[in-house]
PDB file of C-alpha atoms in Angstrom:
ATOM      1  CA  MET D   1       1.073  44.912 147.606  1.00  0.00           C
ATOM      2  CA  GLY D   2      -1.241  43.402 145.045  1.00  0.00           C
ATOM      3  CA  ARG D   3       0.663  40.066 144.655  1.00  0.00           C
ATOM      4  CA  THR D   4       1.348  39.755 148.299  1.00  0.00           C
ATOM      5  CA  ARG D   5      -2.279  40.358 149.267  1.00  0.00           C
ATOM      6  CA  GLY D   6      -3.399  38.119 146.475  1.00  0.00           C
ATOM      7  CA  SER D   7      -1.105  35.260 147.698  1.00  0.00           C
ATOM      8  CA  ALA D   8      -2.302  35.862 151.341  1.00  0.00           C
ATOM      9  CA  LEU D   9      -5.893  35.777 150.074  1.00  0.00           C
ATOM     10  CA  VAL D  10      -5.312  32.377 148.362  1.00  0.00           C
ATOM     11  CA  LEU D  11      -3.531  31.009 151.443  1.00  0.00           C
ATOM     12  CA  THR D  12      -6.274  32.226 153.802  1.00  0.00           C
ATOM     13  CA  LEU D  13      -8.907  30.780 151.445  1.00  0.00           C
ATOM     14  CA  ALA D  14      -7.141  27.529 151.322  1.00  0.00           C
ATOM     15  CA  ILE D  15      -6.738  27.188 155.049  1.00  0.00           C
ATOM     16  CA  ALA D  16     -10.332  28.304 155.675  1.00  0.00           C
ATOM     17  CA  LEU D  17     -11.685  25.780 153.140  1.00  0.00           C
ATOM     18  CA  ALA D  18      -9.536  22.936 154.417  1.00  0.00           C
ATOM     19  CA  ALA D  19     -10.565  23.726 158.076  1.00  0.00           C
ATOM     20  CA  CYS D  20     -14.259  23.833 157.358  1.00  0.00           C
ATOM     21  CA  GLY D  21     -14.352  20.899 155.135  1.00  0.00           C
ATOM     22  CA  GLU D  22     -17.166  22.128 152.911  1.00  0.00           C
ATOM     23  CA  THR D  23     -15.180  22.000 149.706  1.00  0.00           C
ATOM     24  CA  ALA D  24     -11.970  20.577 148.538  1.00  0.00           C
ATOM     25  CA  VAL D  25      -9.071  22.839 147.803  1.00  0.00           C
ATOM     26  CA  PRO D  26      -6.796  21.687 144.878  1.00  0.00           C
ATOM     27  CA  ASP D  27      -3.146  21.196 145.644  1.00  0.00           C
ATOM     28  CA  ASP D  28      -2.180  23.671 142.921  1.00  0.00           C
ATOM     29  CA  THR D  29      -4.419  26.706 143.480  1.00  0.00           C
ATOM     30  CA  SER D  30      -4.560  29.436 140.991  1.00  0.00           C
ATOM     31  CA  THR D  31      -5.534  32.940 141.453  1.00  0.00           C
ATOM     32  CA  PRO D  32      -7.388  35.077 138.957  1.00  0.00           C
ATOM     33  CA  ASP D  33      -5.000  37.291 137.014  1.00  0.00           C
ATOM     34  CA  THR D  34      -4.291  40.417 138.930  1.00  0.00           C
ATOM     35  CA  SER D  35      -1.249  41.363 137.025  1.00  0.00           C
ATOM     36  CA  GLU D  36      -2.852  44.255 135.218  1.00  0.00           C
ATOM     37  CA  PRO D  37      -1.674  47.492 136.839  1.00  0.00           C
ATOM     38  CA  GLY D  38      -4.077  48.807 139.502  1.00  0.00           C
ATOM     39  CA  LEU D  39      -5.673  45.488 140.305  1.00  0.00           C
ATOM     40  CA  PHE D  40      -5.541  44.105 143.771  1.00  0.00           C
ATOM     41  CA  ALA D  41      -7.108  40.945 145.462  1.00  0.00           C
ATOM     42  CA  ILE D  42      -9.081  42.236 148.383  1.00  0.00           C
ATOM     43  CA  GLY D  43     -11.478  40.938 151.040  1.00  0.00           C
ATOM     44  CA  GLN D  44     -11.607  37.920 153.389  1.00  0.00           C
ATOM     45  CA  PRO D  45     -13.648  34.822 152.625  1.00  0.00           C
ATOM     46  CA  LEU D  46     -16.656  34.294 154.885  1.00  0.00           C
ATOM     47  CA  ASP D  47     -17.716  30.975 153.504  1.00  0.00           C
ATOM     48  CA  ILE D  48     -18.194  28.900 150.366  1.00  0.00           C
ATOM     49  CA  TRP D  49     -21.443  26.870 149.835  1.00  0.00           C
ATOM     50  CA  THR D  50     -21.037  24.028 147.295  1.00  0.00           C
ATOM     51  CA  GLU D  51     -24.105  22.320 145.966  1.00  0.00           C
ATOM     52  CA  ILE D  52     -22.489  18.819 145.647  1.00  0.00           C
ATOM     53  CA  PHE D  53     -21.727  18.384 149.404  1.00  0.00           C
ATOM     54  CA  THR D  54     -25.260  18.874 150.649  1.00  0.00           C
ATOM     55  CA  ARG D  55     -28.253  16.680 150.354  1.00  0.00           C
ATOM     56  CA  GLY D  56     -31.938  17.305 151.116  1.00  0.00           C
ATOM     57  CA  ASP D  57     -31.713  20.671 152.926  1.00  0.00           C
ATOM     58  CA  GLY D  58     -32.395  23.009 149.971  1.00  0.00           C
ATOM     59  CA  VAL D  59     -28.761  24.101 149.682  1.00  0.00           C
ATOM     60  CA  ASP D  60     -28.141  22.659 146.185  1.00  0.00           C
ATOM     61  CA  GLU D  61     -31.280  24.483 144.803  1.00  0.00           C
ATOM     62  CA  ALA D  62     -30.472  27.650 146.473  1.00  0.00           C
ATOM     63  CA  VAL D  63     -26.868  27.788 145.186  1.00  0.00           C
ATOM     64  CA  THR D  64     -28.018  26.872 141.641  1.00  0.00           C
ATOM     65  CA  ALA D  65     -30.853  29.418 141.659  1.00  0.00           C
ATOM     66  CA  PHE D  66     -28.372  32.228 142.669  1.00  0.00           C
ATOM     67  CA  ALA D  67     -25.840  31.160 140.031  1.00  0.00           C
ATOM     68  CA  ASP D  68     -28.572  31.250 137.484  1.00  0.00           C
ATOM     69  CA  SER D  69     -30.006  34.576 138.504  1.00  0.00           C
ATOM     70  CA  SER D  70     -29.368  37.953 137.207  1.00  0.00           C
ATOM     71  CA  ALA D  71     -28.009  38.828 140.727  1.00  0.00           C
ATOM     72  CA  ASN D  72     -24.884  36.785 140.267  1.00  0.00           C
ATOM     73  CA  PRO D  73     -22.494  38.281 141.440  1.00  0.00           C
ATOM     74  CA  THR D  74     -24.112  40.572 144.109  1.00  0.00           C
ATOM     75  CA  LEU D  75     -22.602  43.384 146.219  1.00  0.00           C
ATOM     76  CA  PHE D  76     -24.317  43.906 149.624  1.00  0.00           C
ATOM     77  CA  THR D  77     -23.525  47.456 151.120  1.00  0.00           C
ATOM     78  CA  ASP D  78     -26.102  47.522 153.946  1.00  0.00           C
ATOM     79  CA  GLU D  79     -27.627  45.285 156.402  1.00  0.00           C
ATOM     80  CA  ASP D  80     -31.210  45.593 155.017  1.00  0.00           C
ATOM     81  CA  ALA D  81     -30.216  44.204 151.638  1.00  0.00           C
ATOM     82  CA  TRP D  82     -28.270  41.470 153.265  1.00  0.00           C
ATOM     83  CA  ASN D  83     -31.068  40.443 155.630  1.00  0.00           C
ATOM     84  CA  GLN D  84     -33.643  40.546 152.633  1.00  0.00           C
ATOM     85  CA  TRP D  85     -31.347  38.059 150.741  1.00  0.00           C
ATOM     86  CA  LEU D  86     -30.788  35.894 153.792  1.00  0.00           C
ATOM     87  CA  VAL D  87     -34.549  35.292 154.328  1.00  0.00           C
ATOM     88  CA  THR D  88     -34.898  33.918 150.763  1.00  0.00           C
ATOM     89  CA  LEU D  89     -32.310  31.094 151.509  1.00  0.00           C
ATOM     90  CA  PRO D  90     -33.188  27.721 152.964  1.00  0.00           C
ATOM     91  CA  ASP D  91     -32.815  27.438 156.751  1.00  0.00           C
ATOM     92  CA  THR D  92     -29.345  25.717 156.567  1.00  0.00           C
ATOM     93  CA  LEU D  93     -27.846  28.678 154.614  1.00  0.00           C
ATOM     94  CA  LYS D  94     -29.898  31.257 156.449  1.00  0.00           C
ATOM     95  CA  ASN D  95     -28.562  30.085 159.750  1.00  0.00           C
ATOM     96  CA  LYS D  96     -24.956  30.084 158.420  1.00  0.00           C
ATOM     97  CA  GLY D  97     -25.452  33.615 157.007  1.00  0.00           C
ATOM     98  CA  ASN D  98     -26.899  35.002 160.249  1.00  0.00           C
ATOM     99  CA  ARG D  99     -23.691  33.758 162.142  1.00  0.00           C
ATOM    100  CA  PHE D 100     -21.439  36.059 160.119  1.00  0.00           C
ATOM    101  CA  GLU D 101     -20.733  39.244 161.973  1.00  0.00           C
ATOM    102  CA  VAL D 102     -20.766  41.826 159.207  1.00  0.00           C
ATOM    103  CA  ASP D 103     -20.516  45.443 160.254  1.00  0.00           C
ATOM    104  CA  PHE D 104     -21.968  47.182 157.285  1.00  0.00           C
ATOM    105  CA  ALA D 105     -20.729  50.546 158.621  1.00  0.00           C
ATOM    106  CA  ALA D 106     -17.126  49.147 157.857  1.00  0.00           C
ATOM    107  CA  ASP D 107     -17.565  46.351 155.524  1.00  0.00           C
ATOM    108  CA  ALA D 108     -19.454  45.196 152.427  1.00  0.00           C
ATOM    109  CA  VAL D 109     -20.081  41.656 151.237  1.00  0.00           C
ATOM    110  CA  VAL D 110     -19.691  40.197 147.703  1.00  0.00           C
ATOM    111  CA  ALA D 111     -21.474  36.989 146.794  1.00  0.00           C
ATOM    112  CA  GLY D 112     -20.562  35.172 143.635  1.00  0.00           C
ATOM    113  CA  ALA D 113     -21.508  31.661 142.231  1.00  0.00           C
ATOM    114  CA  TYR D 114     -19.289  29.721 139.822  1.00  0.00           C
ATOM    115  CA  PRO D 115     -18.586  26.419 138.328  1.00  0.00           C
ATOM    116  CA  ASP D 116     -16.266  24.925 140.914  1.00  0.00           C
ATOM    117  CA  CYS D 117     -13.778  22.562 139.107  1.00  0.00           C
ATOM    118  CA  GLY D 118     -10.335  23.427 140.525  1.00  0.00           C
ATOM    119  CA  ALA D 119     -11.531  26.950 141.153  1.00  0.00           C
ATOM    120  CA  THR D 120     -10.226  29.755 143.369  1.00  0.00           C
ATOM    121  CA  PRO D 121     -12.615  32.726 143.786  1.00  0.00           C
ATOM    122  CA  ALA D 122     -11.450  36.255 144.588  1.00  0.00           C
ATOM    123  CA  VAL D 123     -12.682  39.842 144.805  1.00  0.00           C
ATOM    124  CA  ILE D 124     -10.494  42.295 142.847  1.00  0.00           C
ATOM    125  CA  HIS D 125     -10.247  46.015 143.491  1.00  0.00           C
ATOM    126  CA  HIS D 126      -9.701  48.252 140.660  1.00  0.00           C
ATOM    127  CA  GLY D 127      -7.499  50.772 142.359  1.00  0.00           C
ATOM    128  CA  GLY D 128      -8.325  54.451 142.504  1.00  0.00           C
ATOM    129  CA  GLY D 129     -12.111  54.123 143.281  1.00  0.00           C
ATOM    130  CA  GLY D 130     -14.693  51.788 144.589  1.00  0.00           C
ATOM    131  CA  GLU D 131     -14.854  49.407 141.577  1.00  0.00           C
ATOM    132  CA  LEU D 132     -14.856  45.658 142.633  1.00  0.00           C
ATOM    133  CA  GLU D 133     -15.062  42.516 140.476  1.00  0.00           C
ATOM    134  CA  PHE D 134     -15.703  38.987 141.380  1.00  0.00           C
ATOM    135  CA  LEU D 135     -13.329  36.716 139.411  1.00  0.00           C
ATOM    136  CA  VAL D 136     -12.484  33.014 139.467  1.00  0.00           C
ATOM    137  CA  GLY D 137      -9.153  31.400 138.600  1.00  0.00           C
ATOM    138  CA  TYR D 138      -9.100  27.845 137.412  1.00  0.00           C
ATOM    139  CA  ASP D 139      -6.369  25.226 137.539  1.00  0.00           C
ATOM    140  CA  GLN D 140      -6.205  24.205 133.903  1.00  0.00           C
ATOM    141  CA  GLU D 141      -4.745  20.817 134.658  1.00  0.00           C
ATOM    142  CA  ILE D 142      -7.871  19.532 136.506  1.00  0.00           C
ATOM    143  CA  VAL D 143     -10.448  17.823 134.520  1.00  0.00           C
ATOM    144  CA  CYS D 144     -13.831  17.371 136.077  1.00  0.00           C
ATOM    145  CA  GLU D 145     -16.456  14.805 134.941  1.00  0.00           C
ATOM    146  CA  MET D 146     -18.995  16.784 136.913  1.00  0.00           C
ATOM    147  CA  THR D 147     -18.666  20.377 137.945  1.00  0.00           C
ATOM    148  CA  PRO D 148     -20.585  21.525 141.035  1.00  0.00           C
ATOM    149  CA  THR D 149     -21.595  25.047 141.513  1.00  0.00           C
ATOM    150  CA  SER D 150     -20.212  26.951 144.543  1.00  0.00           C
ATOM    151  CA  LEU D 151     -21.333  30.227 146.095  1.00  0.00           C
ATOM    152  CA  ALA D 152     -18.482  32.313 147.681  1.00  0.00           C
ATOM    153  CA  LEU D 153     -18.969  35.045 150.151  1.00  0.00           C
ATOM    154  CA  PHE D 154     -16.279  37.762 150.785  1.00  0.00           C
ATOM    155  CA  SER D 155     -16.222  40.432 153.355  1.00  0.00           C
ATOM    156  CA  VAL D 156     -14.522  43.660 151.887  1.00  0.00           C
ATOM    157  CA  SER D 157     -13.256  46.370 154.321  1.00  0.00           C
ATOM    158  CA  LEU D 158     -14.384  49.887 153.257  1.00  0.00           C
ATOM    159  CA  ALA D 159     -11.070  51.077 154.735  1.00  0.00           C
ATOM    160  CA  ASP D 160      -9.170  48.807 152.284  1.00  0.00           C
ATOM    161  CA  VAL D 161     -10.818  50.328 149.339  1.00  0.00           C
ATOM    162  CA  ASP D 162     -10.811  53.858 150.804  1.00  0.00           C
ATOM    163  CA  VAL D 163     -14.468  54.701 149.827  1.00  0.00           C
ATOM    164  CA  ALA D 164     -17.829  54.995 151.351  1.00  0.00           C
ATOM    165  CA  ALA D 165     -20.207  52.074 150.879  1.00  0.00           C
ATOM    166  CA  ASP D 166     -22.501  54.026 148.513  1.00  0.00           C
ATOM    167  CA  GLU D 167     -19.392  54.558 146.328  1.00  0.00           C
ATOM    168  CA  LEU D 168     -18.728  50.796 145.832  1.00  0.00           C
ATOM    169  CA  THR D 169     -19.660  49.230 142.506  1.00  0.00           C
ATOM    170  CA  LEU D 170     -19.495  45.723 141.299  1.00  0.00           C
ATOM    171  CA  ARG D 171     -18.491  45.031 137.579  1.00  0.00           C
ATOM    172  CA  ASP D 172     -21.091  43.122 135.817  1.00  0.00           C
ATOM    173  CA  VAL D 173     -19.101  40.176 134.512  1.00  0.00           C
ATOM    174  CA  GLU D 174     -20.329  36.672 133.519  1.00  0.00           C
ATOM    175  CA  VAL D 175     -18.885  34.256 136.079  1.00  0.00           C
TER     176      VAL D 175
END
């Protein structure tokens, strides 16, 4: 189930990114290593905001500020926390975030920023509980002269992790 779900996640992410045109998806995408027993890629990508593809609308600064903050990555398990974060964003991102129809009775959102040079972000579930981790896989064959920062948003179904929202935790890892 883990590898199939991970492959499906990468394929879904690649299709979504290609369709929205906000960031380029490398031909040879690599997923974070989920070969450790009990690790499963989980969640559906909502959007990816990349600083290099925007100009003059505050997105670059917002993505960079989130990446540099102690809140990176962040787990949102209720609508109040989500809305409090959205109001801090520039209008362009606030409007995008308000379009997502997140049902916090059934889902949580993971937001994570990362250096995006041939990167594939994912949310990993450490089976047997509510522990999640935001990980990024990199294509080692890509060399970037400049590496933009991206901010990925994933929706995670509480049914998929089989715990209540207040039982979810996010591993504190350096992205």
